[in-house]
Amino acid sequence: KRSDAVALALPHEPAIAWTAALLELGTARILDLSDARRRDPAVHYGLPELTGAPAADQRIVANPGCYPTATLLALRPLLDAALIAAESIAVLGTSGASGAGKGLADRLHFCNLAGNSFPYKVGEHRHVPEIEHHLGAPISFVTQLLPIVRGMLVTAFVRPLAGVSPADLLAALRSRYADHPWVTVLDAPDEGLGLGHVVGSHQALLAVGPVARSGLVPVFASIDNLMRGAASQALHNLNLWLGLEPGLGLPPPLAAAPAGVPPAFATALTIHTRAQS
């Protein structure tokens, strides 16, 4: 039978093959969680706070990657408002082991990662082309694994243009996301920013730090890579695409900005799970 929508959580090449087959069968909408079409101009890029809802007649939506989601939420509004230098962006991304995929690799073995942390895929991370394409600017990008299962914290170092202060960057983020409840802009990075506040949720936390002596300003973004960076964002896109309530089936947005030291990973996941039930 003809389906209203199909979500594909497949690797690159199988996703291409299945999309072609499903379209031929008359499937109305295909949400692709792979990286096969994230830079295709004919495909809607599904980052709702930045790209809005897909058109009703759109056949394919590309669900963004996890690092692109966090990085773009933090930086796109600042570039769109011409507040930072486009040629001076450096990004450090830290994530749990699931951020590096589920394939077998020495770096993901428990005995190698437990109690350890190290960079990986330096200079060749597959998310760099996607980030640069949708950011419209080149970046220096390094990822580092943490000895946890999930959660992602991105720190982007940017150079404000002449006369622009960190307060201006903070105001731009607040203005951009004022009507988007699943993005929270914190007063300061040491007041609630942390993986324990986002694990198990659809929430993105953003913050801006002070100017360093080098003239760079750190801009932070924290998400759950398995939720906001994949599954819950896919559901958010489907809701918008099908004309349903945007939050249908999603964890509720934060009622207020988190404060203090975030709970540990296991505690945070328990809290968010109970809140949904």
Coordinates of C-alpha atoms in Angstrom, one line a residue, residues 13-271:
E13 CA 24.3 3.6 -0.1
P14 CA 21.3 1.5 1.1
A15 CA 19.4 4.7 1.8
I16 CA 19.9 5.8 -1.8
A17 CA 18.7 2.5 -3.1
W18 CA 15.7 2.2 -0.8
T19 CA 14.7 5.8 -1.5
A20 CA 14.6 5.1 -5.2
A21 CA 12.5 2.0 -4.7
L22 CA 10.1 3.6 -2.3
L23 CA 9.5 6.6 -4.6
E24 CA 8.8 4.2 -7.4
L25 CA 6.2 2.5 -5.2
G26 CA 4.5 5.8 -4.7
T27 CA 5.6 6.6 -1.1
A28 CA 4.6 10.2 -0.5
R29 CA 7.4 11.3 1.8
I30 CA 10.8 9.9 2.8
L31 CA 12.7 11.1 5.8
D32 CA 16.4 10.1 5.3
L33 CA 18.5 9.9 8.4
S34 CA 21.7 9.0 6.4
D35 CA 24.1 11.6 5.1
A36 CA 23.2 10.7 1.5
R37 CA 21.3 13.9 0.7
R38 CA 22.2 16.5 3.3
R39 CA 23.8 18.7 0.7
D40 CA 21.3 18.1 -2.1
P41 CA 19.7 21.5 -3.1
A42 CA 16.6 19.6 -4.2
V43 CA 16.1 18.1 -0.7
H44 CA 14.8 19.9 2.4
Y45 CA 17.4 20.0 5.2
G46 CA 15.5 19.3 8.3
L47 CA 16.8 21.5 11.1
P48 CA 13.4 23.0 12.1
E49 CA 14.6 26.1 14.0
L50 CA 16.8 27.2 11.1
T51 CA 15.1 25.8 8.0
G52 CA 11.4 25.7 9.0
A53 CA 8.9 23.0 8.0
P54 CA 9.2 21.1 4.7
A55 CA 6.9 22.1 1.9
A56 CA 3.8 20.0 1.7
D57 CA 4.8 18.7 -1.8
Q58 CA 8.4 17.9 -0.8
R59 CA 9.2 14.3 -1.4
I60 CA 12.5 13.9 0.6
V61 CA 13.8 15.4 3.8
A62 CA 17.3 15.0 5.0
N63 CA 17.7 14.7 8.7
P64 CA 20.9 16.5 9.8
G65 CA 23.8 14.8 11.5
C66 CA 24.5 15.2 15.2
Y67 CA 27.5 17.5 15.1
P68 CA 26.0 19.6 12.3
T69 CA 22.9 20.1 14.4
A70 CA 24.8 21.4 17.4
T71 CA 27.3 23.5 15.4
L72 CA 24.7 25.1 13.1
L73 CA 22.3 25.9 16.0
A74 CA 25.2 27.7 17.7
L75 CA 26.7 29.5 14.7
R76 CA 24.2 30.1 11.9
P77 CA 22.4 32.9 13.6
L78 CA 25.7 34.7 14.3
L79 CA 26.8 34.5 10.7
D80 CA 23.3 35.4 9.4
A81 CA 23.5 38.6 11.5
A82 CA 27.0 39.4 10.3
L83 CA 28.4 39.4 13.8
I84 CA 31.4 37.1 13.5
A85 CA 34.2 36.6 11.0
A86 CA 33.4 33.8 8.6
E87 CA 37.0 32.9 8.0
S88 CA 38.0 32.4 11.6
I89 CA 35.9 29.6 13.1
A90 CA 37.4 26.7 15.0
V91 CA 35.2 24.0 16.5
L92 CA 36.0 21.3 19.2
G93 CA 33.3 18.6 19.4
T94 CA 33.2 16.2 22.3
S95 CA 30.8 13.3 22.4
G96 CA 30.1 9.9 23.9
A97 CA 31.0 6.7 22.1
S98 CA 27.7 6.6 20.2
G99 CA 28.7 9.8 18.4
A100 CA 31.4 7.9 16.6
G101 CA 29.0 5.3 15.2
K102 CA 28.2 1.7 16.2
G103 CA 30.7 0.0 14.0
L104 CA 33.6 -2.1 15.4
A105 CA 36.7 0.0 16.1
D106 CA 39.6 -0.3 18.5
R107 CA 38.9 3.2 19.9
L108 CA 35.3 2.1 20.9
H109 CA 36.3 -1.0 22.8
F110 CA 35.5 -0.6 26.5
C111 CA 39.0 -1.4 27.6
N112 CA 40.3 1.5 25.4
L113 CA 37.7 4.2 26.0
A114 CA 36.8 3.7 29.7
G115 CA 38.6 6.3 31.8
N116 CA 40.1 7.7 28.6
S117 CA 39.6 10.5 26.0
F118 CA 41.2 11.2 22.7
P119 CA 40.7 12.9 19.3
Y120 CA 39.6 10.9 16.3
K121 CA 39.2 11.4 12.6
V122 CA 41.1 14.7 12.8
G123 CA 41.1 16.4 9.4
E124 CA 38.7 13.8 7.9
H125 CA 35.5 13.9 9.8
R126 CA 32.5 13.2 7.6
H127 CA 30.4 15.9 9.1
V128 CA 32.7 18.8 8.0
P129 CA 31.3 19.1 4.4
E130 CA 27.8 19.1 5.8
I131 CA 28.6 21.8 8.4
E132 CA 30.5 24.0 5.9
H133 CA 27.7 23.7 3.3
H134 CA 24.9 24.8 5.6
L135 CA 27.1 27.3 7.5
G136 CA 28.4 28.9 4.4
A137 CA 31.8 29.2 5.9
P138 CA 35.0 27.1 6.3
I139 CA 35.8 25.7 9.7
S140 CA 38.6 24.0 11.6
F141 CA 37.0 21.0 13.2
V142 CA 38.3 18.4 15.7
T143 CA 36.3 15.8 17.5
Q144 CA 37.1 14.0 20.8
L145 CA 35.6 11.0 22.3
L146 CA 34.5 10.9 26.0
P147 CA 34.2 7.7 28.0
I148 CA 30.4 7.9 28.1
V149 CA 27.6 6.5 25.9
R150 CA 25.8 9.6 24.6
G151 CA 25.7 13.3 24.8
M152 CA 27.5 16.0 22.8
L153 CA 29.1 19.3 23.7
V154 CA 30.4 21.6 20.9
T155 CA 32.7 24.5 21.6
A156 CA 33.1 26.9 18.7
F157 CA 35.8 29.7 18.9
V158 CA 34.7 32.7 16.8
R159 CA 36.1 36.2 16.2
P160 CA 33.5 38.9 16.6
L161 CA 33.6 41.7 14.0
A162 CA 34.6 45.2 15.1
G163 CA 32.3 46.6 17.7
V164 CA 30.6 43.3 18.4
S165 CA 30.6 42.1 22.0
P166 CA 29.7 38.7 23.5
A167 CA 26.5 40.3 24.8
D168 CA 25.6 41.0 21.1
L169 CA 26.2 37.4 20.2
L170 CA 24.0 36.2 23.1
A171 CA 21.3 38.7 22.2
A172 CA 21.3 37.4 18.6
L173 CA 20.9 33.8 19.7
R174 CA 18.1 34.7 22.1
S175 CA 16.3 36.7 19.3
R176 CA 16.6 33.8 16.8
Y177 CA 15.3 31.2 19.2
A178 CA 12.7 33.2 21.1
D179 CA 9.9 31.2 19.6
H180 CA 11.6 27.8 19.6
P181 CA 11.0 26.1 23.0
W182 CA 13.5 23.2 22.3
V183 CA 16.4 25.6 22.1
T184 CA 17.5 27.3 25.4
V185 CA 20.0 30.1 25.5
L186 CA 21.7 30.2 28.9
D187 CA 23.0 33.3 30.6
A188 CA 26.5 31.9 30.9
P189 CA 28.2 28.6 30.0
D190 CA 28.9 27.7 33.7
E191 CA 25.2 28.1 34.6
G192 CA 23.5 25.0 33.5
L193 CA 25.4 23.9 30.4
G194 CA 26.2 20.2 30.4
L195 CA 25.4 16.8 29.0
G196 CA 23.4 15.8 32.1
H197 CA 20.8 18.5 31.3
V198 CA 20.1 17.2 27.7
V199 CA 20.6 13.5 27.7
G200 CA 17.3 11.8 26.9
S201 CA 15.7 15.0 25.7
H202 CA 15.1 17.0 22.5
Q203 CA 16.6 20.1 24.1
A204 CA 19.5 22.1 22.8
L205 CA 21.4 24.3 25.2
L206 CA 23.4 27.2 23.9
A207 CA 25.8 29.7 25.7
V208 CA 28.3 32.4 24.9
G209 CA 31.5 32.9 26.9
P210 CA 33.6 36.0 27.4
V211 CA 36.3 37.4 25.0
A212 CA 39.6 35.6 25.5
R213 CA 42.9 37.4 25.4
S214 CA 43.3 36.1 21.8
G215 CA 40.2 38.0 20.8
L216 CA 38.2 34.8 20.3
V217 CA 34.8 34.1 21.9
P218 CA 33.6 30.6 22.8
V219 CA 30.1 29.7 21.7
F220 CA 28.7 26.4 23.2
A221 CA 26.0 23.9 22.2
S222 CA 25.0 20.8 24.0
I223 CA 22.6 18.1 22.7
D224 CA 21.8 14.4 23.0
N225 CA 23.3 13.1 19.8
L226 CA 20.9 10.1 19.8
M227 CA 17.8 12.3 20.3
R228 CA 18.2 15.9 19.0
G229 CA 21.0 14.6 16.8
A230 CA 19.0 11.8 15.3
A231 CA 15.7 10.2 16.5
S232 CA 13.8 13.1 18.1
Q233 CA 14.8 15.5 15.4
A234 CA 13.4 13.0 12.8
L235 CA 10.1 12.9 14.7
H236 CA 10.0 16.7 14.9
N237 CA 10.5 16.9 11.1
L238 CA 7.8 14.3 10.4
N239 CA 5.3 16.2 12.7
L240 CA 5.9 19.5 10.8
W241 CA 5.8 17.8 7.4
L242 CA 2.5 16.0 8.1
G243 CA 0.9 19.1 9.7
L244 CA 0.8 17.6 13.2
E245 CA 1.6 19.3 16.5
P246 CA 5.3 19.9 16.4
G247 CA 5.8 18.3 19.8
L248 CA 3.8 15.2 19.2
G249 CA 5.7 12.3 20.7
L250 CA 8.6 14.4 21.8
P251 CA 9.9 15.0 25.3
P252 CA 8.5 18.3 26.6
P253 CA 10.7 21.3 26.3
L254 CA 12.4 22.7 29.4
A255 CA 10.0 24.9 31.4
A256 CA 13.0 27.0 32.6
A257 CA 16.7 27.2 31.9
P258 CA 18.7 24.6 33.9
A259 CA 21.0 25.9 36.6
G260 CA 23.9 24.5 38.5
V261 CA 26.0 21.4 37.9
P262 CA 24.1 19.0 35.6
P263 CA 23.2 15.6 37.0
A264 CA 25.3 12.6 36.0
F265 CA 24.5 10.8 32.8
A266 CA 22.5 7.8 34.4
T267 CA 20.6 10.2 36.7
A268 CA 19.8 12.6 33.8
L269 CA 18.4 9.8 31.6
T270 CA 16.2 8.5 34.4
I271 CA 14.9 12.0 35.0

